[in-house]
Amino acid sequence: QVQLAESGGGSVQAGGSLRLSCEVSGYTSRFYMGWFRHSAGTSASDREGVAVIDSTGASYYADSVKGRFTISQDRNKNTLYLQMNSLKPEDTATYYCAADPNLRLWVGRSVGVLAVYAWGQGTLVTVSS
């Protein structure tokens, strides 16, 4: 069983930076790991794929965050990271850590929460203008 726990959210002004962390427990070597987000006003059951990484370190990004966000992992510490730079008000959302064998399919797309093997509890990021 995979368990995920995010931290690092908060409030920041536009142009600022935040780093999210996700502590991972359980067997994940065959999974993609990634970050998704849910923005207020969108369907509660859908989350947008922001960035995904595989076990080799290959990473994939939604067009909306390319060049600004970086996903990384420290397998020794069992931790997944999302470095977010040049934040914009439209990045305001609850960010979720996720694990699934097919996660790469949903980069830049919305996925229903039931379609993904494991989710963290979410961490809120608020970007003010």
PDB file of C-alpha atoms in Angstrom:
ATOM      1  CA  GLN A   1       0.000   0.000   0.000  1.00  0.00           C
ATOM      2  CA  VAL A   2       1.313   3.426  -0.977  1.00  0.00           C
ATOM      3  CA  GLN A   3       0.896   6.388   1.347  1.00  0.00           C
ATOM      4  CA  LEU A   4       1.666   9.982   0.400  1.00  0.00           C
ATOM      5  CA  ALA A   5       1.913  13.090   2.577  1.00  0.00           C
ATOM      6  CA  GLU A   6       2.438  16.589   1.158  1.00  0.00           C
ATOM      7  CA  SER A   7       3.872  19.653   2.849  1.00  0.00           C
ATOM      8  CA  GLY A   8       5.180  23.059   1.866  1.00  0.00           C
ATOM      9  CA  GLY A   9       2.127  24.907   0.654  1.00  0.00           C
ATOM     10  CA  GLY A  10       1.410  28.486   1.644  1.00  0.00           C
ATOM     11  CA  SER A  11       0.780  31.998   0.407  1.00  0.00           C
ATOM     12  CA  VAL A  12       3.137  33.909  -1.846  1.00  0.00           C
ATOM     13  CA  GLN A  13       3.038  36.951  -4.082  1.00  0.00           C
ATOM     14  CA  ALA A  14       3.140  36.639  -7.843  1.00  0.00           C
ATOM     15  CA  GLY A  15       6.684  36.067  -9.041  1.00  0.00           C
ATOM     16  CA  GLY A  16       7.630  34.239  -5.863  1.00  0.00           C
ATOM     17  CA  SER A  17       8.666  30.640  -5.248  1.00  0.00           C
ATOM     18  CA  LEU A  18       7.581  27.677  -3.157  1.00  0.00           C
ATOM     19  CA  ARG A  19       8.817  24.099  -2.828  1.00  0.00           C
ATOM     20  CA  LEU A  20       6.376  21.310  -2.136  1.00  0.00           C
ATOM     21  CA  SER A  21       7.472  18.013  -0.609  1.00  0.00           C
ATOM     22  CA  CYS A  22       5.784  14.624  -0.566  1.00  0.00           C
ATOM     23  CA  GLU A  23       6.861  11.851   1.781  1.00  0.00           C
ATOM     24  CA  VAL A  24       6.328   8.482   0.154  1.00  0.00           C
ATOM     25  CA  SER A  25       5.891   5.146   1.883  1.00  0.00           C
ATOM     26  CA  GLY A  26       5.174   1.792   0.303  1.00  0.00           C
ATOM     27  CA  TYR A  27       6.264   0.073  -2.900  1.00  0.00           C
ATOM     28  CA  THR A  28       6.423   2.572  -5.793  1.00  0.00           C
ATOM     29  CA  SER A  29       9.253   1.413  -8.072  1.00  0.00           C
ATOM     30  CA  ARG A  30       6.849   0.489 -10.891  1.00  0.00           C
ATOM     31  CA  PHE A  31       4.851   3.720 -10.548  1.00  0.00           C
ATOM     32  CA  TYR A  32       5.096   7.136 -12.037  1.00  0.00           C
ATOM     33  CA  MET A  33       5.026   9.780  -9.307  1.00  0.00           C
ATOM     34  CA  GLY A  34       3.614  13.223  -9.842  1.00  0.00           C
ATOM     35  CA  TRP A  35       1.913  16.410  -8.822  1.00  0.00           C
ATOM     36  CA  PHE A  36      -1.652  17.360  -9.667  1.00  0.00           C
ATOM     37  CA  ARG A  37      -3.750  20.347  -8.707  1.00  0.00           C
ATOM     38  CA  HIS A  38      -7.351  21.266  -8.177  1.00  0.00           C
ATOM     39  CA  SER A  39      -8.403  24.853  -8.678  1.00  0.00           C
ATOM     40  CA  ALA A  40     -11.485  26.392  -7.081  1.00  0.00           C
ATOM     41  CA  GLY A  41     -14.416  26.534  -9.453  1.00  0.00           C
ATOM     42  CA  THR A  42     -13.528  23.327 -11.273  1.00  0.00           C
ATOM     43  CA  SER A  43     -15.115  19.941 -10.782  1.00  0.00           C
ATOM     44  CA  ALA A  44     -14.331  18.582  -7.333  1.00  0.00           C
ATOM     45  CA  SER A  45     -13.603  15.162  -8.788  1.00  0.00           C
ATOM     46  CA  ASP A  46     -11.079  16.329 -11.408  1.00  0.00           C
ATOM     47  CA  ARG A  47      -7.432  17.210 -10.934  1.00  0.00           C
ATOM     48  CA  GLU A  48      -4.995  18.604 -13.489  1.00  0.00           C
ATOM     49  CA  GLY A  49      -1.683  16.846 -14.085  1.00  0.00           C
ATOM     50  CA  VAL A  50       1.115  19.357 -13.467  1.00  0.00           C
ATOM     51  CA  ALA A  51       4.330  17.300 -13.494  1.00  0.00           C
ATOM     52  CA  VAL A  52       5.223  13.606 -13.507  1.00  0.00           C
ATOM     53  CA  ILE A  53       8.489  11.721 -13.018  1.00  0.00           C
ATOM     54  CA  ASP A  54       9.454   8.105 -13.565  1.00  0.00           C
ATOM     55  CA  SER A  55      11.929   5.859 -11.746  1.00  0.00           C
ATOM     56  CA  THR A  56      14.769   6.861 -14.104  1.00  0.00           C
ATOM     57  CA  GLY A  57      14.239  10.556 -13.409  1.00  0.00           C
ATOM     58  CA  ALA A  58      12.628  11.394 -16.743  1.00  0.00           C
ATOM     59  CA  SER A  59      10.119  14.192 -16.182  1.00  0.00           C
ATOM     60  CA  TYR A  60       7.070  15.522 -17.984  1.00  0.00           C
ATOM     61  CA  TYR A  61       5.295  18.855 -17.557  1.00  0.00           C
ATOM     62  CA  ALA A  62       2.050  20.550 -18.427  1.00  0.00           C
ATOM     63  CA  ASP A  63       2.583  23.394 -20.910  1.00  0.00           C
ATOM     64  CA  SER A  64       1.258  25.869 -18.346  1.00  0.00           C
ATOM     65  CA  VAL A  65       4.178  25.221 -15.976  1.00  0.00           C
ATOM     66  CA  LYS A  66       7.084  24.372 -18.305  1.00  0.00           C
ATOM     67  CA  GLY A  67      10.154  26.429 -17.505  1.00  0.00           C
ATOM     68  CA  ARG A  68       8.747  27.458 -14.122  1.00  0.00           C
ATOM     69  CA  PHE A  69       8.198  24.219 -12.198  1.00  0.00           C
ATOM     70  CA  THR A  70      10.675  21.392 -11.602  1.00  0.00           C
ATOM     71  CA  ILE A  71       9.811  17.941 -10.290  1.00  0.00           C
ATOM     72  CA  SER A  72      12.479  15.865  -8.599  1.00  0.00           C
ATOM     73  CA  GLN A  73      12.823  12.917  -6.266  1.00  0.00           C
ATOM     74  CA  ASP A  74      15.201  11.720  -3.595  1.00  0.00           C
ATOM     75  CA  ARG A  75      14.691   7.975  -3.399  1.00  0.00           C
ATOM     76  CA  ASN A  76      17.054   7.684  -0.444  1.00  0.00           C
ATOM     77  CA  LYS A  77      14.749   9.978   1.516  1.00  0.00           C
ATOM     78  CA  ASN A  78      11.588   8.607  -0.119  1.00  0.00           C
ATOM     79  CA  THR A  79      10.581  12.151  -0.964  1.00  0.00           C
ATOM     80  CA  LEU A  80       9.141  13.787  -4.067  1.00  0.00           C
ATOM     81  CA  TYR A  81       9.533  17.533  -4.651  1.00  0.00           C
ATOM     82  CA  LEU A  82       7.979  20.252  -6.770  1.00  0.00           C
ATOM     83  CA  GLN A  83       9.970  23.465  -7.037  1.00  0.00           C
ATOM     84  CA  MET A  84       7.667  26.232  -8.216  1.00  0.00           C
ATOM     85  CA  ASN A  85       9.207  29.487  -9.463  1.00  0.00           C
ATOM     86  CA  SER A  86       7.721  32.584 -11.087  1.00  0.00           C
ATOM     87  CA  LEU A  87       4.364  31.759  -9.562  1.00  0.00           C
ATOM     88  CA  LYS A  88       1.235  33.298 -11.068  1.00  0.00           C
ATOM     89  CA  PRO A  89      -2.209  33.875  -9.539  1.00  0.00           C
ATOM     90  CA  GLU A  90      -3.576  31.163 -11.835  1.00  0.00           C
ATOM     91  CA  ASP A  91      -1.305  28.656 -10.070  1.00  0.00           C
ATOM     92  CA  THR A  92      -3.490  29.031  -6.982  1.00  0.00           C
ATOM     93  CA  ALA A  93      -4.821  25.560  -6.195  1.00  0.00           C
ATOM     94  CA  THR A  94      -4.660  22.622  -3.851  1.00  0.00           C
ATOM     95  CA  TYR A  95      -1.691  20.509  -4.943  1.00  0.00           C
ATOM     96  CA  TYR A  96      -1.747  16.745  -4.591  1.00  0.00           C
ATOM     97  CA  CYS A  97       1.023  14.173  -4.732  1.00  0.00           C
ATOM     98  CA  ALA A  98       0.032  11.086  -6.723  1.00  0.00           C
ATOM     99  CA  ALA A  99       1.266   7.622  -7.645  1.00  0.00           C
ATOM    100  CA  ASP A 100       0.026   5.379 -10.453  1.00  0.00           C
ATOM    101  CA  PRO A 101       1.470   3.171 -13.217  1.00  0.00           C
ATOM    102  CA  ASN A 102      -0.268   5.324 -15.863  1.00  0.00           C
ATOM    103  CA  LEU A 103       0.233   8.797 -14.393  1.00  0.00           C
ATOM    104  CA  ARG A 104       2.097  10.094 -17.434  1.00  0.00           C
ATOM    105  CA  LEU A 105      -1.110   9.864 -19.480  1.00  0.00           C
ATOM    106  CA  TRP A 106      -2.620  12.754 -17.552  1.00  0.00           C
ATOM    107  CA  VAL A 107       0.109  15.383 -17.727  1.00  0.00           C
ATOM    108  CA  GLY A 108      -1.639  18.558 -18.816  1.00  0.00           C
ATOM    109  CA  ARG A 109      -5.019  16.855 -18.610  1.00  0.00           C
ATOM    110  CA  SER A 110      -7.674  16.441 -15.956  1.00  0.00           C
ATOM    111  CA  VAL A 111      -8.145  13.077 -14.339  1.00  0.00           C
ATOM    112  CA  GLY A 112     -10.874  11.788 -12.091  1.00  0.00           C
ATOM    113  CA  VAL A 113      -9.746  11.060  -8.568  1.00  0.00           C
ATOM    114  CA  LEU A 114     -10.883   7.442  -8.777  1.00  0.00           C
ATOM    115  CA  ALA A 115      -8.584   6.762 -11.748  1.00  0.00           C
ATOM    116  CA  VAL A 116      -5.371   7.189  -9.766  1.00  0.00           C
ATOM    117  CA  TYR A 117      -3.954   4.550  -7.424  1.00  0.00           C
ATOM    118  CA  ALA A 118      -2.892   6.816  -4.568  1.00  0.00           C
ATOM    119  CA  TRP A 119      -3.259  10.463  -3.531  1.00  0.00           C
ATOM    120  CA  GLY A 120      -1.912  12.562  -0.722  1.00  0.00           C
ATOM    121  CA  GLN A 121      -4.193  14.762   1.342  1.00  0.00           C
ATOM    122  CA  GLY A 122      -3.275  17.936  -0.571  1.00  0.00           C
ATOM    123  CA  THR A 123      -1.571  21.210   0.303  1.00  0.00           C
ATOM    124  CA  LEU A 124      -2.944  24.648  -0.553  1.00  0.00           C
ATOM    125  CA  VAL A 125      -0.923  27.133  -2.605  1.00  0.00           C
ATOM    126  CA  THR A 126      -2.225  30.692  -2.855  1.00  0.00           C
ATOM    127  CA  VAL A 127      -0.590  33.205  -5.185  1.00  0.00           C
ATOM    128  CA  SER A 128      -1.665  36.825  -4.840  1.00  0.00           C
ATOM    129  CA  SER A 129      -1.251  39.496  -7.491  1.00  0.00           C
TER     130      SER A 129
END
